[in-house]
Coordinates of C-alpha atoms in Angstrom, one line a residue:
M1 CA 15.6 7.8 -6.7
W2 CA 11.2 7.2 -6.4
G3 CA 9.4 10.1 -8.3
L4 CA 5.8 10.9 -6.4
C5 CA 3.6 11.4 -9.2
T6 CA 0.1 11.3 -7.0
P7 CA -2.8 13.4 -7.8
Y8 CA -4.0 15.7 -5.2
T9 CA -7.6 15.9 -5.6
S10 CA -11.4 16.9 -4.6
M11 CA -14.6 15.9 -5.2
T12 CA -17.0 18.9 -6.3
R13 CA -18.6 18.9 -2.9
Q14 CA -17.4 18.6 0.0
K15 CA -18.7 16.5 2.8
T16 CA -20.2 17.4 6.2
Q17 CA -17.9 16.4 9.7
S18 CA -20.9 14.2 10.0
E19 CA -20.7 12.3 7.3
R20 CA -17.2 12.4 7.4
E21 CA -17.9 10.7 10.9
N22 CA -19.8 7.7 9.2
I23 CA -17.0 6.3 7.8
M24 CA -17.6 3.4 5.6
A25 CA -13.9 1.7 5.4
K26 CA -12.5 -1.3 5.6
I27 CA -9.0 -1.4 5.0
S28 CA -5.9 -3.2 3.6
K29 CA -2.2 -1.8 3.1
K30 CA -1.6 1.1 0.6
M31 CA 0.1 2.7 -2.3
M32 CA 2.0 4.9 -4.7
A33 CA 2.8 6.3 -7.8
T34 CA 6.5 5.8 -8.8
V35 CA 9.5 6.6 -10.9
L36 CA 12.5 4.5 -9.7
T37 CA 15.9 4.9 -11.4
A38 CA 19.5 2.8 -11.5
S39 CA 20.8 5.3 -9.1
M40 CA 18.4 3.8 -6.5
V41 CA 20.1 0.7 -5.4
A42 CA 23.7 2.1 -6.4
A43 CA 23.1 5.1 -3.7
L44 CA 21.9 2.6 -1.3
G45 CA 25.3 0.7 -0.5
S46 CA 26.8 3.7 1.5
T47 CA 26.3 3.8 5.1
S48 CA 27.5 6.3 7.9
A49 CA 26.4 6.8 11.6
F50 CA 24.3 10.2 10.6
A51 CA 21.1 8.6 11.3
E52 CA 22.6 8.6 14.9
E53 CA 24.5 12.2 14.3
A54 CA 20.8 13.7 13.1
A55 CA 18.9 11.4 16.2
S56 CA 17.7 14.5 18.3
D57 CA 19.7 15.1 22.2
E58 CA 17.2 17.6 23.3
D59 CA 15.4 17.2 26.9
F60 CA 12.2 15.8 27.0
S61 CA 11.8 14.7 30.3
G62 CA 8.1 14.5 30.7
V63 CA 7.1 14.5 27.6
E64 CA 4.7 12.2 26.2
L65 CA 3.6 11.2 23.3
N66 CA 0.8 9.1 21.6
F67 CA 1.8 7.2 18.0
W68 CA -1.2 5.6 16.1
T69 CA 0.0 2.6 13.6
A70 CA -1.1 -0.3 11.9
P71 CA 0.0 -4.3 12.4
Y72 CA 2.8 -4.7 10.3
G73 CA 4.7 -8.6 11.1
D74 CA 4.5 -10.7 13.6
D75 CA 4.8 -8.8 17.0
E76 CA 5.5 -5.5 15.9
E77 CA 4.6 -3.7 19.3
A78 CA 7.0 -5.7 21.4
F79 CA 10.1 -4.8 18.1
L80 CA 9.0 -0.6 18.2
K81 CA 9.2 -0.4 22.3
E82 CA 12.4 -2.1 22.0
H83 CA 13.9 -0.1 19.5
L84 CA 12.5 3.4 21.0
A85 CA 13.8 2.7 24.8
A86 CA 16.9 3.7 23.7
W87 CA 15.4 7.0 22.2
E88 CA 13.0 7.4 25.5
E89 CA 16.0 7.1 27.9
R90 CA 18.3 9.6 25.6
T91 CA 15.5 12.6 25.6
G92 CA 13.4 11.6 28.7
A93 CA 10.2 11.0 26.6
T94 CA 7.7 7.9 27.2
V95 CA 5.9 6.9 23.3
N96 CA 2.4 5.7 24.0
I97 CA 2.3 2.8 21.0
E98 CA -1.4 1.8 19.9
I99 CA -1.6 -0.5 17.3
T100 CA -5.3 -1.1 15.5
P101 CA -6.2 -3.5 13.6
W102 CA -7.0 -2.3 10.0
D103 CA -10.2 -3.0 9.6
S104 CA -11.1 -0.3 11.8
Y105 CA -7.9 2.0 11.8
E106 CA -9.0 4.6 9.7
E107 CA -12.6 4.7 11.5
K108 CA -10.1 5.0 15.6
M109 CA -8.4 7.4 13.8
M110 CA -11.0 9.7 12.3
T111 CA -13.2 9.4 16.2
G112 CA -10.1 9.8 17.9
I113 CA -8.8 13.4 15.9
A114 CA -12.7 14.8 16.1
G115 CA -13.1 13.9 19.7
S116 CA -9.4 15.8 20.6
D117 CA -8.1 12.3 21.7
G118 CA -6.1 11.4 19.0
P119 CA -2.4 10.9 18.3
D120 CA 0.5 12.9 18.2
I121 CA 2.4 11.2 15.2
A122 CA 0.1 8.8 13.2
Y123 CA 1.1 6.3 10.3
M124 CA -1.2 6.5 7.4
Y125 CA -1.7 6.2 3.7
N126 CA -2.5 8.3 0.8
E127 CA -6.7 7.4 1.1
M128 CA -6.2 9.0 4.6
I129 CA -4.7 12.1 4.0
Y130 CA -6.9 14.4 2.0
N131 CA -9.6 15.4 5.0
Y132 CA -7.1 15.6 8.0
M133 CA -4.7 18.2 5.5
A134 CA -7.8 20.4 4.1
N135 CA -9.0 20.8 7.7
G136 CA -5.4 21.8 8.6
Q137 CA -4.9 18.7 11.3
L138 CA -2.0 17.9 10.1
E139 CA 2.1 19.9 10.4
P140 CA 3.7 21.0 7.5
L141 CA 7.1 18.9 8.2
D142 CA 9.5 21.4 6.4
D143 CA 10.8 23.4 9.7
Y144 CA 11.3 20.5 11.6
F145 CA 13.9 18.9 9.4
T146 CA 17.3 20.1 8.0
D147 CA 18.3 20.1 4.7
E148 CA 20.6 17.5 5.0
E149 CA 18.2 15.6 7.2
K150 CA 15.8 15.7 4.0
D151 CA 18.5 15.3 1.5
N152 CA 19.0 11.4 3.2
Y153 CA 15.5 10.4 2.7
I154 CA 15.3 8.9 -0.6
Y155 CA 11.5 9.5 -0.8
W156 CA 11.5 12.9 0.9
S157 CA 9.9 14.7 -2.2
N158 CA 7.1 12.0 -1.8
G159 CA 5.7 13.3 1.2
T160 CA 4.6 17.0 -0.7
V161 CA 1.2 17.5 -1.3
Q162 CA 0.6 21.0 -3.0
G163 CA 4.3 22.6 -2.3
T164 CA 4.0 21.7 1.5
Q165 CA 5.8 18.9 3.1
Y166 CA 2.9 16.5 5.1
M167 CA 3.9 13.5 5.2
L168 CA 7.4 11.9 5.8
P169 CA 7.6 8.7 3.6
Y170 CA 8.0 5.9 6.4
L171 CA 6.9 2.5 4.3
V172 CA 7.4 2.5 0.9
G173 CA 7.4 -0.1 -2.0
A174 CA 6.0 -3.6 -2.0
P175 CA 4.3 -3.7 -5.6
R176 CA 1.4 -5.8 -6.3
I177 CA 3.5 -8.2 -8.4
L178 CA 2.2 -11.9 -10.2
F179 CA 3.7 -14.9 -7.9
A180 CA 4.2 -18.1 -10.1
N181 CA 4.8 -21.6 -8.7
M182 CA 7.1 -23.0 -11.7
D183 CA 7.2 -26.3 -10.5
L184 CA 3.4 -26.5 -11.7
L185 CA 4.1 -24.0 -14.5
N186 CA 6.5 -26.6 -16.2
E187 CA 4.2 -29.3 -15.5
A188 CA 2.0 -27.7 -17.3
G189 CA 4.4 -26.9 -20.4
W190 CA 5.3 -23.6 -19.6
D191 CA 8.7 -22.1 -19.1
H192 CA 7.6 -18.6 -17.8
V193 CA 5.6 -16.9 -15.8
P194 CA 3.0 -15.4 -17.9
T195 CA 3.2 -11.9 -19.3
T196 CA 0.2 -10.7 -20.6
W197 CA -3.6 -11.2 -19.9
D198 CA -3.9 -13.4 -22.8
E199 CA -1.0 -15.8 -21.5
L200 CA -2.2 -15.5 -18.0
K201 CA -6.0 -16.9 -19.2
Q202 CA -4.5 -19.7 -21.0
C203 CA -1.7 -20.9 -18.1
A204 CA -4.0 -21.0 -15.5
K205 CA -6.4 -23.2 -18.2
D206 CA -3.1 -25.2 -19.1
V207 CA -2.4 -26.0 -15.7
Q208 CA -6.0 -27.0 -14.5
E209 CA -6.2 -29.4 -17.4
K210 CA -2.6 -31.0 -16.8
T211 CA -1.9 -30.8 -13.3
G212 CA -5.5 -30.7 -11.5
K213 CA -4.2 -28.1 -9.5
L214 CA -5.4 -24.0 -9.6
G215 CA -4.1 -21.8 -12.1
F216 CA -4.8 -18.8 -10.9
D217 CA -7.3 -16.9 -7.6
Q218 CA -8.5 -13.9 -6.0
Y219 CA -10.1 -12.8 -3.1
W220 CA -13.3 -11.3 -3.1
K221 CA -14.5 -11.6 0.7
G222 CA -12.4 -9.0 2.5
Y223 CA -11.7 -4.6 2.4
F224 CA -11.6 -2.1 -0.5
G225 CA -8.0 -2.0 -0.2
D226 CA -7.5 -5.7 -1.6
L227 CA -8.7 -3.6 -4.8
D228 CA -4.7 -3.0 -5.1
E229 CA -4.7 -6.6 -6.0
I230 CA -7.5 -7.4 -7.8
Y231 CA -8.9 -4.2 -9.6
F232 CA -6.6 -1.4 -9.6
P233 CA -3.6 -3.4 -11.7
Y234 CA -6.0 -4.5 -14.6
L235 CA -7.4 -0.7 -14.7
W236 CA -3.8 0.5 -15.3
Q237 CA -2.6 -2.0 -17.6
A238 CA -5.6 -1.0 -19.3
G239 CA -4.3 2.3 -20.2
G240 CA -6.4 4.0 -17.8
D241 CA -6.0 5.7 -14.3
I242 CA -8.3 6.5 -11.0
V243 CA -8.5 10.2 -12.0
D244 CA -7.6 12.4 -14.7
A245 CA -4.8 15.3 -14.7
D246 CA -7.7 17.6 -13.6
G247 CA -8.2 15.2 -10.6
N248 CA -12.0 14.4 -12.2
L249 CA -12.4 10.5 -11.3
T250 CA -12.1 8.2 -14.2
L251 CA -14.1 5.0 -13.5
D252 CA -16.6 5.5 -16.3
S253 CA -13.8 5.4 -18.7
D254 CA -13.5 2.7 -21.3
A255 CA -10.2 2.0 -20.1
A256 CA -12.2 0.7 -16.5
L257 CA -14.8 -0.9 -18.0
K258 CA -12.0 -3.0 -19.9
A259 CA -10.3 -3.7 -16.4
A260 CA -14.5 -5.0 -14.8
E261 CA -14.9 -7.1 -18.0
F262 CA -11.3 -9.0 -18.1
V263 CA -11.5 -9.9 -14.1
Y264 CA -15.1 -10.4 -14.2
S265 CA -14.1 -12.8 -17.5
L266 CA -11.7 -15.0 -15.3
K267 CA -14.6 -16.3 -13.5
T268 CA -17.7 -16.8 -16.2
E269 CA -14.6 -18.5 -18.4
G270 CA -14.2 -20.9 -15.0
I271 CA -10.4 -20.0 -14.0
L272 CA -11.7 -18.1 -11.1
P273 CA -13.7 -20.7 -9.0
E274 CA -16.9 -19.9 -7.3
S275 CA -15.9 -19.8 -4.4
C276 CA -13.4 -16.7 -5.0
V277 CA -16.9 -14.1 -3.2
S278 CA -16.3 -16.1 -0.3
R279 CA -12.3 -16.8 0.2
D280 CA -10.1 -13.9 1.6
A281 CA -6.5 -13.2 1.0
D282 CA -5.3 -15.8 3.6
A283 CA -7.3 -18.6 2.2
V284 CA -5.9 -17.7 -1.3
T285 CA -2.1 -17.4 0.1
Q286 CA -2.4 -20.6 1.9
D287 CA -3.5 -22.1 -1.1
F288 CA -0.6 -21.7 -2.5
R289 CA 2.0 -21.9 -0.3
N290 CA 0.5 -25.5 0.1
G291 CA 1.1 -26.2 -3.7
E292 CA -2.4 -26.0 -4.3
L293 CA -2.2 -23.1 -6.7
A294 CA -0.3 -22.3 -9.2
M295 CA -0.3 -18.1 -9.5
Y296 CA -2.1 -15.0 -7.5
V297 CA -1.6 -11.5 -7.1
S298 CA 0.1 -10.6 -3.8
S299 CA 2.0 -7.9 -2.1
S300 CA 6.4 -8.6 -3.0
V301 CA 6.1 -8.6 1.1
A302 CA 4.7 -12.6 0.8
A303 CA 8.2 -13.6 -0.9
K304 CA 9.8 -14.5 2.1
K305 CA 7.2 -16.7 3.1
N306 CA 6.7 -18.6 0.0
T307 CA 10.3 -19.2 -0.1
E308 CA 10.0 -20.7 3.6
A309 CA 7.0 -23.1 2.6
G310 CA 9.3 -24.4 -0.2
I311 CA 7.3 -23.0 -3.1
N312 CA 9.9 -22.6 -5.9
W313 CA 8.0 -19.2 -7.0
D314 CA 9.5 -16.5 -9.5
Y315 CA 7.3 -13.6 -10.3
V316 CA 6.8 -11.0 -13.2
P317 CA 6.0 -7.0 -11.4
Y318 CA 2.9 -6.9 -13.6
L319 CA 0.9 -8.3 -16.5
T320 CA 0.7 -6.1 -20.0
D321 CA -2.3 -4.9 -21.7
E322 CA -2.2 -1.5 -23.6
Q323 CA 1.0 -1.4 -21.0
G324 CA 2.1 -2.4 -17.8
G325 CA 1.1 -1.5 -14.4
T326 CA 0.3 -1.9 -10.6
F327 CA 0.2 -0.7 -7.3
V328 CA 3.1 0.7 -5.1
A329 CA 2.6 1.9 -1.3
N330 CA 3.8 5.0 -0.1
D331 CA 2.9 4.9 3.4
S332 CA 3.7 7.8 5.7
L333 CA 4.4 9.5 9.1
V334 CA 2.3 12.4 9.7
M335 CA 2.5 14.9 12.8
L336 CA -0.6 15.9 13.7
S337 CA -1.4 20.3 14.1
S338 CA -2.6 19.3 17.9
C339 CA 0.5 17.8 19.2
E340 CA 1.5 20.0 22.4
N341 CA 5.2 19.1 22.0
K342 CA 6.1 19.4 18.2
E343 CA 9.8 19.5 18.5
A344 CA 9.9 16.2 20.7
A345 CA 7.7 15.1 17.9
A346 CA 9.8 15.7 15.2
S347 CA 12.5 13.7 16.9
L348 CA 10.8 10.6 17.7
M349 CA 10.0 10.8 13.9
K350 CA 13.4 10.8 12.9
E351 CA 14.3 8.2 15.0
L352 CA 11.1 6.1 14.0
T353 CA 13.1 6.2 10.5
S354 CA 16.0 6.5 11.5
A355 CA 18.5 4.0 9.0
T356 CA 18.8 1.3 12.5
M357 CA 15.5 1.1 13.1
M358 CA 14.4 0.7 9.8
Q359 CA 17.7 -1.8 8.8
D360 CA 16.0 -4.3 11.6
F361 CA 12.5 -3.5 10.7
H362 CA 13.0 -4.2 6.7
E363 CA 15.2 -7.2 7.3
N364 CA 13.1 -9.4 10.5
L365 CA 9.6 -7.6 10.2
Y366 CA 8.1 -5.8 6.9
S367 CA 10.6 -6.5 3.9
M368 CA 10.6 -3.4 1.4
P369 CA 13.4 -1.1 0.1
P370 CA 15.7 1.3 2.2
I371 CA 14.0 4.7 2.7
T372 CA 17.2 6.4 3.3
K373 CA 20.4 6.9 2.3
E374 CA 22.1 4.9 5.4
E375 CA 20.2 2.1 5.5
T376 CA 21.6 -1.2 2.8
Y377 CA 19.3 -2.8 0.8
A378 CA 17.8 -6.2 3.2
D379 CA 14.7 -7.4 0.6
D380 CA 14.8 -10.3 -1.6
P381 CA 17.7 -10.2 -4.3
K382 CA 15.0 -11.0 -6.9
F383 CA 13.2 -7.7 -6.4
E384 CA 16.6 -5.6 -7.1
E385 CA 16.3 -5.3 -10.8
M386 CA 12.3 -4.4 -11.1
Y387 CA 13.3 -1.7 -8.2
S388 CA 16.2 -0.4 -9.8
G389 CA 15.2 -1.0 -13.7
D390 CA 12.3 -0.3 -15.7
A391 CA 9.5 -1.8 -14.5
S392 CA 8.9 0.7 -11.9
A393 CA 8.0 3.0 -14.4
Q394 CA 5.0 1.5 -14.3
F395 CA 4.6 1.2 -10.4
H396 CA 1.7 3.5 -9.2
A397 CA 0.0 4.6 -5.9
L398 CA -3.5 5.7 -5.0
P399 CA -3.9 9.8 -5.3
I400 CA -4.7 11.8 -2.6
M401 CA -8.3 12.7 -3.5
N402 CA -11.6 13.8 -1.3
N403 CA -13.7 10.7 -0.2
S404 CA -11.4 8.5 -0.9
S405 CA -12.2 5.7 1.5
Q406 CA -15.9 5.7 0.5
I407 CA -15.5 5.7 -2.9
M408 CA -13.0 3.0 -3.2
S409 CA -15.2 0.9 -0.7
T410 CA -18.1 1.4 -3.1
L411 CA -16.1 0.5 -5.6
Y412 CA -15.2 -2.5 -3.9
A413 CA -19.0 -3.3 -2.7
N414 CA -20.2 -2.9 -6.8
L415 CA -17.3 -4.9 -8.1
Q416 CA -17.7 -7.6 -5.6
R417 CA -21.8 -7.3 -6.5
M418 CA -20.3 -7.9 -10.0
M419 CA -18.3 -11.2 -8.9
M420 CA -21.7 -12.2 -7.7
D421 CA -23.4 -12.0 -10.8
E422 CA -25.7 -9.3 -9.3
L423 CA -24.3 -6.4 -11.6
T424 CA -22.7 -6.6 -14.5
P425 CA -19.4 -4.4 -15.3
E426 CA -21.2 -1.2 -16.4
E427 CA -23.2 -1.6 -13.8
A428 CA -20.7 -1.8 -11.0
L429 CA -18.8 1.2 -12.4
S430 CA -22.0 2.9 -13.1
E431 CA -23.4 2.5 -9.7
T432 CA -19.3 3.8 -8.2
M433 CA -19.7 7.2 -10.0
N434 CA -23.3 8.2 -9.6
Y435 CA -22.3 7.7 -5.6
A436 CA -19.5 9.8 -5.9
N437 CA -21.1 12.4 -8.1
G438 CA -23.5 12.5 -5.5
L439 CA -21.6 12.8 -2.3

């Protein structure tokens, strides 16, 4: 199983309600600190009728539930409606699904809940949890699940914060990995994907010199969620973390500075093109799939389309400097305490995470590892060893902390200014710490 170790932290001063409503969030996809053991893959092979038996057949006739989520895959709304139709027929309840784009998802959630017009069930990632939990707006889930049901969830304990189960792990996995076009690397004289910072630099330079293609690229036109690919992995690899064991923000550490200096050096040494500050994730990904780019860091979910594009790719789960490390998602479903029919909401949460539904979700909509013991592994075979071996010990999520989105948004903006030569690495981090300390 995966074991989550996500610090629950609070900055020294609470934000006011009006400040919370003035959210700076612009987002990508999200996070967890995990340890996988080899027993996980073995546990995935069994299937049974557990999920179907666990699904509630209670009569919820006339109940309407609002489910809010963010976009995953193509035509997610049609997928959800199709799969929930049988549950609606069985229970008599109706589910209203609302999918909001990533760049406005947090703001919509905050505005809706503040105005008593929020969802009954919502998709949330770690950065979103703190304020709602601290304000008593999330319903503890323990009493709505039997011990047998809890045991069926591989990552049940990942949803526990300070001893209370606020989250039902829903989308767990998708580590940010280094993809490499092996045809381009072979042409440049490399027979393996780089495994260290120094190798990444040398390989990228060799590719540019010997093939005329771009060796490595990042995207610095986007949202703070892109830090999962473009900064945080290097912070962990440098031996650092976002917060310390006591929950204090540590973006002023030597490791944080070393990571920022390394990223900046990719640009000053000509490895990253000047255009990196004006290119988004889609542009960089398309270059890789067109054979114009040799290496980039992205979610493992990109593997399927990379293969469909005809790219002969390989990967490493992360680079190593002082140690290894990369980001992995720990996204969850939560029930709002304002929900008027919590039993119906709990039944819907079980349906959304059932083996039948998630198997299809992972096979056809968004590739990730199973979340229950009844589901079978459907992700790329290349990743099984990564999930079950030692590599997973270096998987991390963002901490659950107060003002997370605002701090991450500020960090992203300051690092972006660094990449535009407006701030030094030291200034980018120091301005972020000053901002965080003033909240």
